[in-house]
Amino acid sequence: YAATPARLDEAPLERPDTWVLFPDMERRPPPAAPPAQVVVLDGSWHQARRMLHRIPALQKLPRISLAPPAPGDRLRKPPIPSGMSTLEAIAAVLELLGEPYNAQALRALHRDAVARMRRLGS
């Protein structure tokens, strides 16, 4: 049995002032004011890249790119040097867009998750 995948509703991606969090080789500056919404592609690096290439509405969006993360405690080695988990990326974009309190809360959650996984693995 093969289920037919649900069709993506692209209408939310067409709202004004919507950006996508995804690396951009041009390293454009972030928006001057926080955007109305930021789309975060959650998946492996390969999956996120495929989503971006397969969904035309995502290709049209301006991108928010992040600087490479500081060395930190991670569960896995990222496939690219500037890679980070989705949780780390969301925290970084919140910080970039002027939400330091929420960014720190997500970073604390990430640190706690890494610590718990390390304890489970020992």
mmCIF file with all atom_site columns, C-alpha atoms in Angstrom:
data_model
loop_
_atom_site.group_PDB
_atom_site.id
_atom_site.type_symbol
_atom_site.label_atom_id
_atom_site.label_alt_id
_atom_site.label_comp_id
_atom_site.label_asym_id
_atom_site.label_entity_id
_atom_site.label_seq_id
_atom_site.pdbx_PDB_ins_code
_atom_site.Cartn_x
_atom_site.Cartn_y
_atom_site.Cartn_z
_atom_site.occupancy
_atom_site.B_iso_or_equiv
_atom_site.pdbx_formal_charge
_atom_site.auth_seq_id
_atom_site.auth_comp_id
_atom_site.auth_asym_id
_atom_site.auth_atom_id
_atom_site.pdbx_PDB_model_num
ATOM 1   C CA . TYR A 1 1   ? 0.000  0.000  0.000  1.00 0.00 ? 1   TYR A CA 1
ATOM 2   C CA . ALA A 1 2   ? 1.447  3.344  -1.048 1.00 0.00 ? 2   ALA A CA 1
ATOM 3   C CA . ALA A 1 3   ? -0.263 6.424  0.297  1.00 0.00 ? 3   ALA A CA 1
ATOM 4   C CA . THR A 1 4   ? -0.521 9.460  -1.935 1.00 0.00 ? 4   THR A CA 1
ATOM 5   C CA . PRO A 1 5   ? 1.430  12.283 -0.304 1.00 0.00 ? 5   PRO A CA 1
ATOM 6   C CA . ALA A 1 6   ? -0.586 15.275 0.805  1.00 0.00 ? 6   ALA A CA 1
ATOM 7   C CA . ARG A 1 7   ? -0.290 18.275 -1.482 1.00 0.00 ? 7   ARG A CA 1
ATOM 8   C CA . LEU A 1 8   ? 1.595  21.176 0.067  1.00 0.00 ? 8   LEU A CA 1
ATOM 9   C CA . ASP A 1 9   ? -0.432 24.338 0.599  1.00 0.00 ? 9   ASP A CA 1
ATOM 10  C CA . GLU A 1 10  ? 1.996  27.001 -0.613 1.00 0.00 ? 10  GLU A CA 1
ATOM 11  C CA . ALA A 1 11  ? -0.283 29.917 0.356  1.00 0.00 ? 11  ALA A CA 1
ATOM 12  C CA . PRO A 1 12  ? 1.500  30.578 3.692  1.00 0.00 ? 12  PRO A CA 1
ATOM 13  C CA . LEU A 1 13  ? 4.793  30.818 1.785  1.00 0.00 ? 13  LEU A CA 1
ATOM 14  C CA . GLU A 1 14  ? 3.363  33.615 -0.343 1.00 0.00 ? 14  GLU A CA 1
ATOM 15  C CA . ARG A 1 15  ? 2.557  35.929 2.578  1.00 0.00 ? 15  ARG A CA 1
ATOM 16  C CA . PRO A 1 16  ? 4.349  39.277 2.401  1.00 0.00 ? 16  PRO A CA 1
ATOM 17  C CA . ASP A 1 17  ? 7.653  39.586 4.247  1.00 0.00 ? 17  ASP A CA 1
ATOM 18  C CA . THR A 1 18  ? 8.314  35.841 4.455  1.00 0.00 ? 18  THR A CA 1
ATOM 19  C CA . TRP A 1 19  ? 11.923 34.646 4.492  1.00 0.00 ? 19  TRP A CA 1
ATOM 20  C CA . VAL A 1 20  ? 13.457 31.165 4.485  1.00 0.00 ? 20  VAL A CA 1
ATOM 21  C CA . LEU A 1 21  ? 16.306 30.130 6.775  1.00 0.00 ? 21  LEU A CA 1
ATOM 22  C CA . PHE A 1 22  ? 18.794 28.525 4.413  1.00 0.00 ? 22  PHE A CA 1
ATOM 23  C CA . PRO A 1 23  ? 22.462 29.124 3.569  1.00 0.00 ? 23  PRO A CA 1
ATOM 24  C CA . ASP A 1 24  ? 23.062 31.577 0.775  1.00 0.00 ? 24  ASP A CA 1
ATOM 25  C CA . MET A 1 25  ? 26.444 31.683 -0.906 1.00 0.00 ? 25  MET A CA 1
ATOM 26  C CA . GLU A 1 26  ? 26.083 35.441 -1.371 1.00 0.00 ? 26  GLU A CA 1
ATOM 27  C CA . ARG A 1 27  ? 25.834 35.957 2.430  1.00 0.00 ? 27  ARG A CA 1
ATOM 28  C CA . ARG A 1 28  ? 23.362 38.800 2.077  1.00 0.00 ? 28  ARG A CA 1
ATOM 29  C CA . PRO A 1 29  ? 22.690 40.846 5.202  1.00 0.00 ? 29  PRO A CA 1
ATOM 30  C CA . PRO A 1 30  ? 19.684 39.863 7.309  1.00 0.00 ? 30  PRO A CA 1
ATOM 31  C CA . PRO A 1 31  ? 16.495 41.892 6.993  1.00 0.00 ? 31  PRO A CA 1
ATOM 32  C CA . ALA A 1 32  ? 16.638 45.352 8.575  1.00 0.00 ? 32  ALA A CA 1
ATOM 33  C CA . ALA A 1 33  ? 13.452 44.633 10.537 1.00 0.00 ? 33  ALA A CA 1
ATOM 34  C CA . PRO A 1 34  ? 12.270 41.216 11.709 1.00 0.00 ? 34  PRO A CA 1
ATOM 35  C CA . PRO A 1 35  ? 10.266 39.516 8.951  1.00 0.00 ? 35  PRO A CA 1
ATOM 36  C CA . ALA A 1 36  ? 6.621  38.641 9.438  1.00 0.00 ? 36  ALA A CA 1
ATOM 37  C CA . GLN A 1 37  ? 7.534  34.957 9.281  1.00 0.00 ? 37  GLN A CA 1
ATOM 38  C CA . VAL A 1 38  ? 10.592 32.779 8.814  1.00 0.00 ? 38  VAL A CA 1
ATOM 39  C CA . VAL A 1 39  ? 10.278 29.341 7.241  1.00 0.00 ? 39  VAL A CA 1
ATOM 40  C CA . VAL A 1 40  ? 12.591 26.708 8.729  1.00 0.00 ? 40  VAL A CA 1
ATOM 41  C CA . LEU A 1 41  ? 13.160 23.510 6.769  1.00 0.00 ? 41  LEU A CA 1
ATOM 42  C CA . ASP A 1 42  ? 13.478 20.685 9.278  1.00 0.00 ? 42  ASP A CA 1
ATOM 43  C CA . GLY A 1 43  ? 15.350 17.626 8.118  1.00 0.00 ? 43  GLY A CA 1
ATOM 44  C CA . SER A 1 44  ? 18.821 16.467 7.248  1.00 0.00 ? 44  SER A CA 1
ATOM 45  C CA . TRP A 1 45  ? 20.971 18.774 5.151  1.00 0.00 ? 45  TRP A CA 1
ATOM 46  C CA . HIS A 1 46  ? 20.159 16.676 2.075  1.00 0.00 ? 46  HIS A CA 1
ATOM 47  C CA . GLN A 1 47  ? 16.405 16.704 2.802  1.00 0.00 ? 47  GLN A CA 1
ATOM 48  C CA . ALA A 1 48  ? 16.313 20.469 3.393  1.00 0.00 ? 48  ALA A CA 1
ATOM 49  C CA . ARG A 1 49  ? 18.172 21.149 0.162  1.00 0.00 ? 49  ARG A CA 1
ATOM 50  C CA . ARG A 1 50  ? 15.746 18.897 -1.752 1.00 0.00 ? 50  ARG A CA 1
ATOM 51  C CA . MET A 1 51  ? 12.748 20.701 -0.210 1.00 0.00 ? 51  MET A CA 1
ATOM 52  C CA . LEU A 1 52  ? 14.156 24.036 -1.318 1.00 0.00 ? 52  LEU A CA 1
ATOM 53  C CA . HIS A 1 53  ? 14.732 22.802 -4.866 1.00 0.00 ? 53  HIS A CA 1
ATOM 54  C CA . ARG A 1 54  ? 11.379 21.025 -5.204 1.00 0.00 ? 54  ARG A CA 1
ATOM 55  C CA . ILE A 1 55  ? 9.088  23.734 -3.847 1.00 0.00 ? 55  ILE A CA 1
ATOM 56  C CA . PRO A 1 56  ? 8.954  26.726 -6.218 1.00 0.00 ? 56  PRO A CA 1
ATOM 57  C CA . ALA A 1 57  ? 7.480  29.057 -3.570 1.00 0.00 ? 57  ALA A CA 1
ATOM 58  C CA . LEU A 1 58  ? 10.530 28.444 -1.338 1.00 0.00 ? 58  LEU A CA 1
ATOM 59  C CA . GLN A 1 59  ? 12.919 29.266 -4.175 1.00 0.00 ? 59  GLN A CA 1
ATOM 60  C CA . LYS A 1 60  ? 11.345 32.708 -4.537 1.00 0.00 ? 60  LYS A CA 1
ATOM 61  C CA . LEU A 1 61  ? 11.818 33.667 -0.874 1.00 0.00 ? 61  LEU A CA 1
ATOM 62  C CA . PRO A 1 62  ? 14.706 35.798 0.331  1.00 0.00 ? 62  PRO A CA 1
ATOM 63  C CA . ARG A 1 63  ? 17.090 33.822 2.524  1.00 0.00 ? 63  ARG A CA 1
ATOM 64  C CA . ILE A 1 64  ? 18.388 34.340 5.992  1.00 0.00 ? 64  ILE A CA 1
ATOM 65  C CA . SER A 1 65  ? 21.843 32.800 6.293  1.00 0.00 ? 65  SER A CA 1
ATOM 66  C CA . LEU A 1 66  ? 23.693 32.254 9.521  1.00 0.00 ? 66  LEU A CA 1
ATOM 67  C CA . ALA A 1 67  ? 27.357 32.564 10.342 1.00 0.00 ? 67  ALA A CA 1
ATOM 68  C CA . PRO A 1 68  ? 29.036 29.253 11.188 1.00 0.00 ? 68  PRO A CA 1
ATOM 69  C CA . PRO A 1 69  ? 28.326 28.241 14.774 1.00 0.00 ? 69  PRO A CA 1
ATOM 70  C CA . ALA A 1 70  ? 30.875 28.459 17.542 1.00 0.00 ? 70  ALA A CA 1
ATOM 71  C CA . PRO A 1 71  ? 32.308 25.095 18.508 1.00 0.00 ? 71  PRO A CA 1
ATOM 72  C CA . GLY A 1 72  ? 29.875 23.410 20.808 1.00 0.00 ? 72  GLY A CA 1
ATOM 73  C CA . ASP A 1 73  ? 28.600 20.181 22.196 1.00 0.00 ? 73  ASP A CA 1
ATOM 74  C CA . ARG A 1 74  ? 26.728 18.309 19.490 1.00 0.00 ? 74  ARG A CA 1
ATOM 75  C CA . LEU A 1 75  ? 25.233 14.874 19.180 1.00 0.00 ? 75  LEU A CA 1
ATOM 76  C CA . ARG A 1 76  ? 26.478 14.367 15.626 1.00 0.00 ? 76  ARG A CA 1
ATOM 77  C CA . LYS A 1 77  ? 29.136 15.818 13.411 1.00 0.00 ? 77  LYS A CA 1
ATOM 78  C CA . PRO A 1 78  ? 27.419 18.055 10.826 1.00 0.00 ? 78  PRO A CA 1
ATOM 79  C CA . PRO A 1 79  ? 27.911 17.082 7.170  1.00 0.00 ? 79  PRO A CA 1
ATOM 80  C CA . ILE A 1 80  ? 29.116 20.601 6.361  1.00 0.00 ? 80  ILE A CA 1
ATOM 81  C CA . PRO A 1 81  ? 31.406 22.761 8.534  1.00 0.00 ? 81  PRO A CA 1
ATOM 82  C CA . SER A 1 82  ? 28.768 25.446 9.116  1.00 0.00 ? 82  SER A CA 1
ATOM 83  C CA . GLY A 1 83  ? 26.057 22.895 9.892  1.00 0.00 ? 83  GLY A CA 1
ATOM 84  C CA . MET A 1 84  ? 23.984 22.859 13.042 1.00 0.00 ? 84  MET A CA 1
ATOM 85  C CA . SER A 1 85  ? 20.840 21.221 14.325 1.00 0.00 ? 85  SER A CA 1
ATOM 86  C CA . THR A 1 86  ? 17.459 22.730 13.538 1.00 0.00 ? 86  THR A CA 1
ATOM 87  C CA . LEU A 1 87  ? 17.086 23.782 17.177 1.00 0.00 ? 87  LEU A CA 1
ATOM 88  C CA . GLU A 1 88  ? 20.458 25.555 17.118 1.00 0.00 ? 88  GLU A CA 1
ATOM 89  C CA . ALA A 1 89  ? 19.555 27.261 13.823 1.00 0.00 ? 89  ALA A CA 1
ATOM 90  C CA . ILE A 1 90  ? 16.219 28.512 15.165 1.00 0.00 ? 90  ILE A CA 1
ATOM 91  C CA . ALA A 1 91  ? 17.960 29.876 18.267 1.00 0.00 ? 91  ALA A CA 1
ATOM 92  C CA . ALA A 1 92  ? 20.544 31.623 16.082 1.00 0.00 ? 92  ALA A CA 1
ATOM 93  C CA . VAL A 1 93  ? 17.934 33.219 13.821 1.00 0.00 ? 93  VAL A CA 1
ATOM 94  C CA . LEU A 1 94  ? 15.946 34.395 16.860 1.00 0.00 ? 94  LEU A CA 1
ATOM 95  C CA . GLU A 1 95  ? 19.096 36.048 18.225 1.00 0.00 ? 95  GLU A CA 1
ATOM 96  C CA . LEU A 1 96  ? 19.791 37.614 14.828 1.00 0.00 ? 96  LEU A CA 1
ATOM 97  C CA . LEU A 1 97  ? 16.252 39.000 14.695 1.00 0.00 ? 97  LEU A CA 1
ATOM 98  C CA . GLY A 1 98  ? 16.366 40.568 18.156 1.00 0.00 ? 98  GLY A CA 1
ATOM 99  C CA . GLU A 1 99  ? 14.828 37.848 20.315 1.00 0.00 ? 99  GLU A CA 1
ATOM 100 C CA . PRO A 1 100 ? 17.704 37.053 22.735 1.00 0.00 ? 100 PRO A CA 1
ATOM 101 C CA . TYR A 1 101 ? 15.476 35.736 25.534 1.00 0.00 ? 101 TYR A CA 1
ATOM 102 C CA . ASN A 1 102 ? 13.797 33.161 23.291 1.00 0.00 ? 102 ASN A CA 1
ATOM 103 C CA . ALA A 1 103 ? 17.135 32.291 21.678 1.00 0.00 ? 103 ALA A CA 1
ATOM 104 C CA . GLN A 1 104 ? 18.701 31.585 25.081 1.00 0.00 ? 104 GLN A CA 1
ATOM 105 C CA . ALA A 1 105 ? 15.720 29.420 26.081 1.00 0.00 ? 105 ALA A CA 1
ATOM 106 C CA . LEU A 1 106 ? 16.183 27.276 22.962 1.00 0.00 ? 106 LEU A CA 1
ATOM 107 C CA . ARG A 1 107 ? 19.945 27.051 23.527 1.00 0.00 ? 107 ARG A CA 1
ATOM 108 C CA . ALA A 1 108 ? 19.307 25.866 27.085 1.00 0.00 ? 108 ALA A CA 1
ATOM 109 C CA . LEU A 1 109 ? 16.880 23.261 25.756 1.00 0.00 ? 109 LEU A CA 1
ATOM 110 C CA . HIS A 1 110 ? 19.503 22.101 23.255 1.00 0.00 ? 110 HIS A CA 1
ATOM 111 C CA . ARG A 1 111 ? 22.221 21.852 25.938 1.00 0.00 ? 111 ARG A CA 1
ATOM 112 C CA . ASP A 1 112 ? 19.843 19.848 28.133 1.00 0.00 ? 112 ASP A CA 1
ATOM 113 C CA . ALA A 1 113 ? 18.953 17.479 25.274 1.00 0.00 ? 113 ALA A CA 1
ATOM 114 C CA . VAL A 1 114 ? 22.626 16.880 24.451 1.00 0.00 ? 114 VAL A CA 1
ATOM 115 C CA . ALA A 1 115 ? 23.447 16.250 28.118 1.00 0.00 ? 115 ALA A CA 1
ATOM 116 C CA . ARG A 1 116 ? 20.540 13.799 28.492 1.00 0.00 ? 116 ARG A CA 1
ATOM 117 C CA . MET A 1 117 ? 21.529 11.882 25.358 1.00 0.00 ? 117 MET A CA 1
ATOM 118 C CA . ARG A 1 118 ? 25.128 11.662 26.568 1.00 0.00 ? 118 ARG A CA 1
ATOM 119 C CA . ARG A 1 119 ? 23.959 10.301 29.953 1.00 0.00 ? 119 ARG A CA 1
ATOM 120 C CA . LEU A 1 120 ? 21.776 7.720  28.195 1.00 0.00 ? 120 LEU A CA 1
ATOM 121 C CA . GLY A 1 121 ? 24.709 6.665  26.041 1.00 0.00 ? 121 GLY A CA 1
ATOM 122 C CA . SER A 1 122 ? 27.055 6.074  28.968 1.00 0.00 ? 122 SER A CA 1
#
